[in-house]
Amino acid sequence: MTAPDRRETPAPVLIASDLTYDYGPRRVLEGVGFEIARGEVLGLLGPNGAGKSTCLRLLTGYLTPTRGWATLVGHDVTHAGPAARRHLGYVPEDPRLYPYLTVEEILRLFARLKECSPASVAGECERVCEQLALNAVRRLAVAKLSRGFRQRVAIAIALLGAPPLLILDEPTNGLDPWQVIELRELVQTLSAHHAIIVTSHVLSEIERIAARAIFLCEGRLLGEYVIERDRPGELERQFLAITRAPS
């Protein structure tokens, strides 16, 4: 007789419910809700103007929803403003880094901005340098780094303080093929300890790194797809079928 499987489903790190946002008289996001657990990579997909950026700004506390809410490990992130950012790491599509600071200087600066205790700043910088393989360049100015290493620095900044949620907005933009492969492997490694949301227009990359994808179109959540590794190209077919369907 086979013993029952008693493994518990991981509790969600992030729960979003009915997220709605009006920009003046225009509704740009309506009724969006989803969950993500630690150890999971979720693709947030949609055509240009679908509402992805607005959704991310709501989750990161840069905008307050017209209606709805989101909690991150029990904290209300949609109404807490800057305080919410302590519980997540966000890497924007075009990270703005201080070019004349060294990697170590910029990490120490952001560790203090993230309110890491003075006693923990050095240890946090050591930890993320090791995690992101930055030790070889930590004394170089950011301006001297390749695009791939600058992206690693941006992710290292996001990981300061060990937030449970990591959000990567178009992380492969501008990277060469080898850098894309390195980033893909890095995301898979980080997913063991974090919940990760990734946006990308490169559906084949989402298919390689994510377990699920959700589709936004015209501000609405149209569907979800559980990614099957043995069916390459199926995510693209699902995306086209859902986003082209008449509303």
PDB file of C-alpha atoms in Angstrom:
ATOM      1  CA  MET A   1       0.000   0.000   0.000  1.00  0.00           C
ATOM      2  CA  THR A   2       1.438   3.356  -1.024  1.00  0.00           C
ATOM      3  CA  ALA A   3       1.657   5.967   1.713  1.00  0.00           C
ATOM      4  CA  PRO A   4      -0.175   9.208   0.936  1.00  0.00           C
ATOM      5  CA  ASP A   5       1.922  12.154  -0.245  1.00  0.00           C
ATOM      6  CA  ARG A   6       1.914  14.538   2.720  1.00  0.00           C
ATOM      7  CA  ARG A   7       4.017  17.267   1.141  1.00  0.00           C
ATOM      8  CA  GLU A   8       2.337  20.605   1.607  1.00  0.00           C
ATOM      9  CA  THR A   9       1.901  23.129  -1.175  1.00  0.00           C
ATOM     10  CA  PRO A  10       4.135  26.117  -0.345  1.00  0.00           C
ATOM     11  CA  ALA A  11       2.224  29.082   1.032  1.00  0.00           C
ATOM     12  CA  PRO A  12       2.024  31.998  -1.399  1.00  0.00           C
ATOM     13  CA  VAL A  13       4.666  34.683  -0.951  1.00  0.00           C
ATOM     14  CA  LEU A  14       2.593  37.179  -2.932  1.00  0.00           C
ATOM     15  CA  ILE A  15      -1.194  37.349  -3.229  1.00  0.00           C
ATOM     16  CA  ALA A  16      -2.714  39.948  -5.571  1.00  0.00           C
ATOM     17  CA  SER A  17      -6.476  40.445  -5.719  1.00  0.00           C
ATOM     18  CA  ASP A  18      -8.652  42.615  -7.977  1.00  0.00           C
ATOM     19  CA  LEU A  19      -5.838  45.045  -8.812  1.00  0.00           C
ATOM     20  CA  THR A  20      -7.385  47.960 -10.680  1.00  0.00           C
ATOM     21  CA  TYR A  21      -5.866  51.282 -11.678  1.00  0.00           C
ATOM     22  CA  ASP A  22      -7.308  54.370 -13.356  1.00  0.00           C
ATOM     23  CA  TYR A  23      -5.064  56.871 -15.090  1.00  0.00           C
ATOM     24  CA  GLY A  24      -7.300  59.915 -15.126  1.00  0.00           C
ATOM     25  CA  PRO A  25     -10.542  58.898 -16.840  1.00  0.00           C
ATOM     26  CA  ARG A  26      -8.928  55.847 -18.468  1.00  0.00           C
ATOM     27  CA  ARG A  27      -8.865  52.436 -16.799  1.00  0.00           C
ATOM     28  CA  VAL A  28      -5.506  50.815 -17.596  1.00  0.00           C
ATOM     29  CA  LEU A  29      -5.743  47.760 -15.318  1.00  0.00           C
ATOM     30  CA  GLU A  30      -8.843  45.959 -14.099  1.00  0.00           C
ATOM     31  CA  GLY A  31      -9.452  43.061 -11.757  1.00  0.00           C
ATOM     32  CA  VAL A  32      -6.018  41.425 -11.924  1.00  0.00           C
ATOM     33  CA  GLY A  33      -5.334  38.699  -9.367  1.00  0.00           C
ATOM     34  CA  PHE A  34      -2.740  35.940  -8.990  1.00  0.00           C
ATOM     35  CA  GLU A  35      -0.461  34.204  -6.476  1.00  0.00           C
ATOM     36  CA  ILE A  36       3.162  33.066  -6.463  1.00  0.00           C
ATOM     37  CA  ALA A  37       5.059  30.882  -3.981  1.00  0.00           C
ATOM     38  CA  ARG A  38       8.724  30.678  -3.024  1.00  0.00           C
ATOM     39  CA  GLY A  39      10.576  28.407  -5.447  1.00  0.00           C
ATOM     40  CA  GLU A  40       8.416  29.443  -8.390  1.00  0.00           C
ATOM     41  CA  VAL A  41       9.187  31.540 -11.471  1.00  0.00           C
ATOM     42  CA  LEU A  42       6.126  33.240 -12.986  1.00  0.00           C
ATOM     43  CA  GLY A  43       6.087  34.849 -16.422  1.00  0.00           C
ATOM     44  CA  LEU A  44       4.016  38.043 -16.714  1.00  0.00           C
ATOM     45  CA  LEU A  45       3.237  38.376 -20.421  1.00  0.00           C
ATOM     46  CA  GLY A  46       1.298  40.665 -22.697  1.00  0.00           C
ATOM     47  CA  PRO A  47       1.622  42.875 -25.770  1.00  0.00           C
ATOM     48  CA  ASN A  48       2.759  46.485 -25.477  1.00  0.00           C
ATOM     49  CA  GLY A  49       0.171  48.510 -23.586  1.00  0.00           C
ATOM     50  CA  ALA A  50      -1.305  45.432 -21.905  1.00  0.00           C
ATOM     51  CA  GLY A  51      -0.822  46.822 -18.386  1.00  0.00           C
ATOM     52  CA  LYS A  52       2.309  44.905 -17.335  1.00  0.00           C
ATOM     53  CA  SER A  53       4.249  48.005 -16.265  1.00  0.00           C
ATOM     54  CA  THR A  54       1.271  49.349 -14.314  1.00  0.00           C
ATOM     55  CA  CYS A  55       0.889  45.988 -12.578  1.00  0.00           C
ATOM     56  CA  LEU A  56       4.578  46.004 -11.584  1.00  0.00           C
ATOM     57  CA  ARG A  57       4.348  49.577 -10.292  1.00  0.00           C
ATOM     58  CA  LEU A  58       1.414  48.570  -8.104  1.00  0.00           C
ATOM     59  CA  LEU A  59       3.286  45.546  -6.743  1.00  0.00           C
ATOM     60  CA  THR A  60       6.403  47.601  -6.001  1.00  0.00           C
ATOM     61  CA  GLY A  61       4.538  50.379  -4.206  1.00  0.00           C
ATOM     62  CA  TYR A  62       5.195  53.087  -6.794  1.00  0.00           C
ATOM     63  CA  LEU A  63       1.460  53.392  -7.528  1.00  0.00           C
ATOM     64  CA  THR A  64      -1.591  52.949  -5.283  1.00  0.00           C
ATOM     65  CA  PRO A  65      -4.442  50.927  -6.822  1.00  0.00           C
ATOM     66  CA  THR A  66      -7.826  52.446  -7.486  1.00  0.00           C
ATOM     67  CA  ARG A  67      -9.233  49.181  -6.198  1.00  0.00           C
ATOM     68  CA  GLY A  68      -7.826  45.882  -4.958  1.00  0.00           C
ATOM     69  CA  TRP A  69      -4.779  44.903  -2.916  1.00  0.00           C
ATOM     70  CA  ALA A  70      -1.661  42.760  -2.769  1.00  0.00           C
ATOM     71  CA  THR A  71       0.085  41.208   0.216  1.00  0.00           C
ATOM     72  CA  LEU A  72       3.710  40.090   0.364  1.00  0.00           C
ATOM     73  CA  VAL A  73       4.419  37.659   3.228  1.00  0.00           C
ATOM     74  CA  GLY A  74       1.432  39.201   5.005  1.00  0.00           C
ATOM     75  CA  HIS A  75       2.376  42.856   4.411  1.00  0.00           C
ATOM     76  CA  ASP A  76       0.070  45.081   2.363  1.00  0.00           C
ATOM     77  CA  VAL A  77       2.413  46.234  -0.412  1.00  0.00           C
ATOM     78  CA  THR A  78      -0.116  48.217  -2.440  1.00  0.00           C
ATOM     79  CA  HIS A  79      -0.800  50.794   0.269  1.00  0.00           C
ATOM     80  CA  ALA A  80       2.479  50.787   2.191  1.00  0.00           C
ATOM     81  CA  GLY A  81       4.445  52.845  -0.364  1.00  0.00           C
ATOM     82  CA  PRO A  82       8.251  52.782   0.114  1.00  0.00           C
ATOM     83  CA  ALA A  83       7.975  50.497   3.149  1.00  0.00           C
ATOM     84  CA  ALA A  84       6.815  47.698   0.838  1.00  0.00           C
ATOM     85  CA  ARG A  85      10.091  47.700  -1.035  1.00  0.00           C
ATOM     86  CA  ARG A  86      11.946  46.146   1.905  1.00  0.00           C
ATOM     87  CA  HIS A  87      10.161  42.871   1.143  1.00  0.00           C
ATOM     88  CA  LEU A  88      10.942  42.713  -2.562  1.00  0.00           C
ATOM     89  CA  GLY A  89      13.778  43.207  -4.980  1.00  0.00           C
ATOM     90  CA  TYR A  90      12.979  44.991  -8.233  1.00  0.00           C
ATOM     91  CA  VAL A  91      15.181  45.145 -11.335  1.00  0.00           C
ATOM     92  CA  PRO A  92      13.698  47.603 -13.874  1.00  0.00           C
ATOM     93  CA  GLU A  93      14.057  47.170 -17.618  1.00  0.00           C
ATOM     94  CA  ASP A  94      16.799  49.805 -17.788  1.00  0.00           C
ATOM     95  CA  PRO A  95      18.540  49.913 -14.386  1.00  0.00           C
ATOM     96  CA  ARG A  96      20.091  53.301 -13.644  1.00  0.00           C
ATOM     97  CA  LEU A  97      23.368  52.714 -11.832  1.00  0.00           C
ATOM     98  CA  TYR A  98      25.924  55.284 -10.709  1.00  0.00           C
ATOM     99  CA  PRO A  99      28.612  54.766 -13.382  1.00  0.00           C
ATOM    100  CA  TYR A 100      31.602  56.177 -11.468  1.00  0.00           C
ATOM    101  CA  LEU A 101      31.047  54.185  -8.290  1.00  0.00           C
ATOM    102  CA  THR A 102      32.702  50.813  -7.937  1.00  0.00           C
ATOM    103  CA  VAL A 103      30.561  47.705  -7.581  1.00  0.00           C
ATOM    104  CA  GLU A 104      31.417  47.507  -3.884  1.00  0.00           C
ATOM    105  CA  GLU A 105      30.603  51.191  -3.314  1.00  0.00           C
ATOM    106  CA  ILE A 106      27.246  50.954  -5.037  1.00  0.00           C
ATOM    107  CA  LEU A 107      26.298  47.822  -3.084  1.00  0.00           C
ATOM    108  CA  ARG A 108      27.204  49.475   0.219  1.00  0.00           C
ATOM    109  CA  LEU A 109      25.190  52.558  -0.760  1.00  0.00           C
ATOM    110  CA  PHE A 110      22.065  50.568  -1.585  1.00  0.00           C
ATOM    111  CA  ALA A 111      22.457  48.362   1.491  1.00  0.00           C
ATOM    112  CA  ARG A 112      22.226  51.510   3.610  1.00  0.00           C
ATOM    113  CA  LEU A 113      19.295  52.841   1.540  1.00  0.00           C
ATOM    114  CA  LYS A 114      17.523  49.527   2.114  1.00  0.00           C
ATOM    115  CA  GLU A 115      18.038  50.071   5.856  1.00  0.00           C
ATOM    116  CA  CYS A 116      20.325  47.103   6.411  1.00  0.00           C
ATOM    117  CA  SER A 117      21.822  47.483   9.881  1.00  0.00           C
ATOM    118  CA  PRO A 118      25.335  49.031   9.903  1.00  0.00           C
ATOM    119  CA  ALA A 119      26.721  45.778  11.302  1.00  0.00           C
ATOM    120  CA  SER A 120      25.223  43.756   8.416  1.00  0.00           C
ATOM    121  CA  VAL A 121      26.191  45.963   5.450  1.00  0.00           C
ATOM    122  CA  ALA A 122      29.597  44.372   4.831  1.00  0.00           C
ATOM    123  CA  GLY A 123      28.194  40.859   5.199  1.00  0.00           C
ATOM    124  CA  GLU A 124      25.293  41.564   2.825  1.00  0.00           C
ATOM    125  CA  CYS A 125      27.685  42.920   0.188  1.00  0.00           C
ATOM    126  CA  GLU A 126      29.892  39.848   0.557  1.00  0.00           C
ATOM    127  CA  ARG A 127      26.877  37.551   0.252  1.00  0.00           C
ATOM    128  CA  VAL A 128      25.471  39.060  -2.944  1.00  0.00           C
ATOM    129  CA  CYS A 129      28.925  39.382  -4.553  1.00  0.00           C
ATOM    130  CA  GLU A 130      29.429  35.672  -3.973  1.00  0.00           C
ATOM    131  CA  GLN A 131      25.901  34.827  -5.134  1.00  0.00           C
ATOM    132  CA  LEU A 132      26.208  36.868  -8.347  1.00  0.00           C
ATOM    133  CA  ALA A 133      29.864  36.002  -9.070  1.00  0.00           C
ATOM    134  CA  LEU A 134      30.915  39.670  -8.748  1.00  0.00           C
ATOM    135  CA  ASN A 135      34.054  39.271  -6.639  1.00  0.00           C
ATOM    136  CA  ALA A 136      36.350  39.615  -9.654  1.00  0.00           C
ATOM    137  CA  VAL A 137      34.859  43.033 -10.556  1.00  0.00           C
ATOM    138  CA  ARG A 138      33.858  44.442  -7.176  1.00  0.00           C
ATOM    139  CA  ARG A 139      36.585  47.136  -7.252  1.00  0.00           C
ATOM    140  CA  LEU A 140      35.839  48.228 -10.832  1.00  0.00           C
ATOM    141  CA  ALA A 141      33.683  51.238 -11.694  1.00  0.00           C
ATOM    142  CA  VAL A 142      30.260  50.288 -13.029  1.00  0.00           C
ATOM    143  CA  ALA A 143      31.017  52.261 -16.222  1.00  0.00           C
ATOM    144  CA  LYS A 144      33.780  49.762 -17.060  1.00  0.00           C
ATOM    145  CA  LEU A 145      31.525  46.704 -16.839  1.00  0.00           C
ATOM    146  CA  SER A 146      29.895  44.814 -19.698  1.00  0.00           C
ATOM    147  CA  ARG A 147      26.107  44.920 -20.047  1.00  0.00           C
ATOM    148  CA  GLY A 148      25.922  41.416 -18.576  1.00  0.00           C
ATOM    149  CA  PHE A 149      27.870  42.384 -15.458  1.00  0.00           C
ATOM    150  CA  ARG A 150      25.838  45.591 -15.034  1.00  0.00           C
ATOM    151  CA  GLN A 151      22.717  43.439 -15.056  1.00  0.00           C
ATOM    152  CA  ARG A 152      24.278  41.226 -12.388  1.00  0.00           C
ATOM    153  CA  VAL A 153      24.999  44.304 -10.266  1.00  0.00           C
ATOM    154  CA  ALA A 154      21.357  45.402 -10.606  1.00  0.00           C
ATOM    155  CA  ILE A 155      20.190  41.954  -9.484  1.00  0.00           C
ATOM    156  CA  ALA A 156      22.692  42.000  -6.607  1.00  0.00           C
ATOM    157  CA  ILE A 157      21.210  45.324  -5.449  1.00  0.00           C
ATOM    158  CA  ALA A 158      17.724  43.803  -5.603  1.00  0.00           C
ATOM    159  CA  LEU A 159      18.864  40.841  -3.478  1.00  0.00           C
ATOM    160  CA  LEU A 160      20.284  42.969  -0.650  1.00  0.00           C
ATOM    161  CA  GLY A 161      18.346  42.160   2.500  1.00  0.00           C
ATOM    162  CA  ALA A 162      17.235  38.768   1.104  1.00  0.00           C
ATOM    163  CA  PRO A 163      13.723  39.788  -0.015  1.00  0.00           C
ATOM    164  CA  PRO A 164      11.286  36.891  -0.563  1.00  0.00           C
ATOM    165  CA  LEU A 165      10.122  38.258  -3.932  1.00  0.00           C
ATOM    166  CA  LEU A 166      12.285  39.235  -6.915  1.00  0.00           C
ATOM    167  CA  ILE A 167      10.805  41.077  -9.917  1.00  0.00           C
ATOM    168  CA  LEU A 168      12.778  41.185 -13.177  1.00  0.00           C
ATOM    169  CA  ASP A 169      11.447  43.475 -15.907  1.00  0.00           C
ATOM    170  CA  GLU A 170      12.741  42.445 -19.364  1.00  0.00           C
ATOM    171  CA  PRO A 171      16.025  41.154 -17.873  1.00  0.00           C
ATOM    172  CA  THR A 172      17.549  39.887 -21.145  1.00  0.00           C
ATOM    173  CA  ASN A 173      17.229  43.166 -23.069  1.00  0.00           C
ATOM    174  CA  GLY A 174      20.551  44.081 -24.673  1.00  0.00           C
ATOM    175  CA  LEU A 175      22.350  40.904 -23.595  1.00  0.00           C
ATOM    176  CA  ASP A 176      24.334  38.764 -26.012  1.00  0.00           C
ATOM    177  CA  PRO A 177      23.497  35.026 -26.355  1.00  0.00           C
ATOM    178  CA  TRP A 178      26.096  33.910 -23.778  1.00  0.00           C
ATOM    179  CA  GLN A 179      24.887  36.514 -21.286  1.00  0.00           C
ATOM    180  CA  VAL A 180      21.293  35.358 -21.830  1.00  0.00           C
ATOM    181  CA  ILE A 181      22.312  31.773 -21.020  1.00  0.00           C
ATOM    182  CA  GLU A 182      24.152  32.940 -17.874  1.00  0.00           C
ATOM    183  CA  LEU A 183      21.133  34.963 -16.761  1.00  0.00           C
ATOM    184  CA  ARG A 184      18.817  32.005 -17.380  1.00  0.00           C
ATOM    185  CA  GLU A 185      20.984  29.791 -15.171  1.00  0.00           C
ATOM    186  CA  LEU A 186      21.143  32.508 -12.523  1.00  0.00           C
ATOM    187  CA  VAL A 187      17.339  32.852 -12.379  1.00  0.00           C
ATOM    188  CA  GLN A 188      16.952  29.105 -12.007  1.00  0.00           C
ATOM    189  CA  THR A 189      19.462  29.118  -9.121  1.00  0.00           C
ATOM    190  CA  LEU A 190      17.812  32.085  -7.374  1.00  0.00           C
ATOM    191  CA  SER A 191      14.363  30.506  -7.646  1.00  0.00           C
ATOM    192  CA  ALA A 192      15.341  27.938  -4.993  1.00  0.00           C
ATOM    193  CA  HIS A 193      15.137  30.680  -2.348  1.00  0.00           C
ATOM    194  CA  HIS A 194      12.873  33.337  -3.870  1.00  0.00           C
ATOM    195  CA  ALA A 195       9.597  33.773  -5.684  1.00  0.00           C
ATOM    196  CA  ILE A 196      10.430  35.413  -9.030  1.00  0.00           C
ATOM    197  CA  ILE A 197       8.235  37.352 -11.473  1.00  0.00           C
ATOM    198  CA  VAL A 198       9.732  37.891 -14.940  1.00  0.00           C
ATOM    199  CA  THR A 199       8.375  40.003 -17.785  1.00  0.00           C
ATOM    200  CA  SER A 200       9.711  39.479 -21.285  1.00  0.00           C
ATOM    201  CA  HIS A 201       8.758  39.779 -24.936  1.00  0.00           C
ATOM    202  CA  VAL A 202      10.967  36.751 -25.641  1.00  0.00           C
ATOM    203  CA  LEU A 203       8.488  33.948 -25.053  1.00  0.00           C
ATOM    204  CA  SER A 204      11.058  31.214 -25.644  1.00  0.00           C
ATOM    205  CA  GLU A 205      13.041  32.493 -22.641  1.00  0.00           C
ATOM    206  CA  ILE A 206       9.972  32.488 -20.389  1.00  0.00           C
ATOM    207  CA  GLU A 207       9.278  28.956 -21.589  1.00  0.00           C
ATOM    208  CA  ARG A 208      12.771  27.916 -20.458  1.00  0.00           C
ATOM    209  CA  ILE A 209      12.809  29.496 -16.983  1.00  0.00           C
ATOM    210  CA  ALA A 210       9.204  29.789 -15.738  1.00  0.00           C
ATOM    211  CA  ALA A 211       6.781  27.222 -14.344  1.00  0.00           C
ATOM    212  CA  ARG A 212       3.686  29.271 -15.179  1.00  0.00           C
ATOM    213  CA  ALA A 213       2.755  32.274 -17.274  1.00  0.00           C
ATOM    214  CA  ILE A 214      -0.150  34.694 -16.969  1.00  0.00           C
ATOM    215  CA  PHE A 215      -1.422  36.740 -19.896  1.00  0.00           C
ATOM    216  CA  LEU A 216      -2.462  40.399 -19.725  1.00  0.00           C
ATOM    217  CA  CYS A 217      -4.203  42.175 -22.586  1.00  0.00           C
ATOM    218  CA  GLU A 218      -5.870  45.602 -22.545  1.00  0.00           C
ATOM    219  CA  GLY A 219      -5.501  45.755 -18.773  1.00  0.00           C
ATOM    220  CA  ARG A 220      -7.213  42.446 -18.033  1.00  0.00           C
ATOM    221  CA  LEU A 221      -5.912  39.058 -16.983  1.00  0.00           C
ATOM    222  CA  LEU A 222      -7.016  36.746 -19.783  1.00  0.00           C
ATOM    223  CA  GLY A 223      -5.576  33.431 -18.695  1.00  0.00           C
ATOM    224  CA  GLU A 224      -2.835  31.304 -17.198  1.00  0.00           C
ATOM    225  CA  TYR A 225      -0.693  28.578 -18.729  1.00  0.00           C
ATOM    226  CA  VAL A 226       1.295  25.895 -16.921  1.00  0.00           C
ATOM    227  CA  ILE A 227       4.479  25.528 -18.977  1.00  0.00           C
ATOM    228  CA  GLU A 228       5.309  22.077 -20.332  1.00  0.00           C
ATOM    229  CA  ARG A 229       9.010  21.634 -21.024  1.00  0.00           C
ATOM    230  CA  ASP A 230       8.381  18.809 -23.496  1.00  0.00           C
ATOM    231  CA  ARG A 231       6.199  21.029 -25.724  1.00  0.00           C
ATOM    232  CA  PRO A 232       8.512  23.787 -26.995  1.00  0.00           C
ATOM    233  CA  GLY A 233       6.677  26.597 -28.735  1.00  0.00           C
ATOM    234  CA  GLU A 234       3.379  25.857 -27.000  1.00  0.00           C
ATOM    235  CA  LEU A 235       3.618  28.994 -24.831  1.00  0.00           C
ATOM    236  CA  GLU A 236       3.781  31.132 -27.975  1.00  0.00           C
ATOM    237  CA  ARG A 237       0.765  29.346 -29.440  1.00  0.00           C
ATOM    238  CA  GLN A 238      -1.200  29.839 -26.217  1.00  0.00           C
ATOM    239  CA  PHE A 239      -0.176  33.494 -26.018  1.00  0.00           C
ATOM    240  CA  LEU A 240      -1.278  34.214 -29.584  1.00  0.00           C
ATOM    241  CA  ALA A 241      -4.539  32.316 -29.172  1.00  0.00           C
ATOM    242  CA  ILE A 242      -5.466  34.129 -25.967  1.00  0.00           C
ATOM    243  CA  THR A 243      -4.341  37.672 -26.810  1.00  0.00           C
ATOM    244  CA  ARG A 244      -5.799  37.602 -30.329  1.00  0.00           C
ATOM    245  CA  ALA A 245      -9.165  36.231 -29.227  1.00  0.00           C
ATOM    246  CA  PRO A 246     -12.044  38.727 -29.439  1.00  0.00           C
ATOM    247  CA  SER A 247     -12.833  40.271 -26.039  1.00  0.00           C
TER     248      SER A 247
END
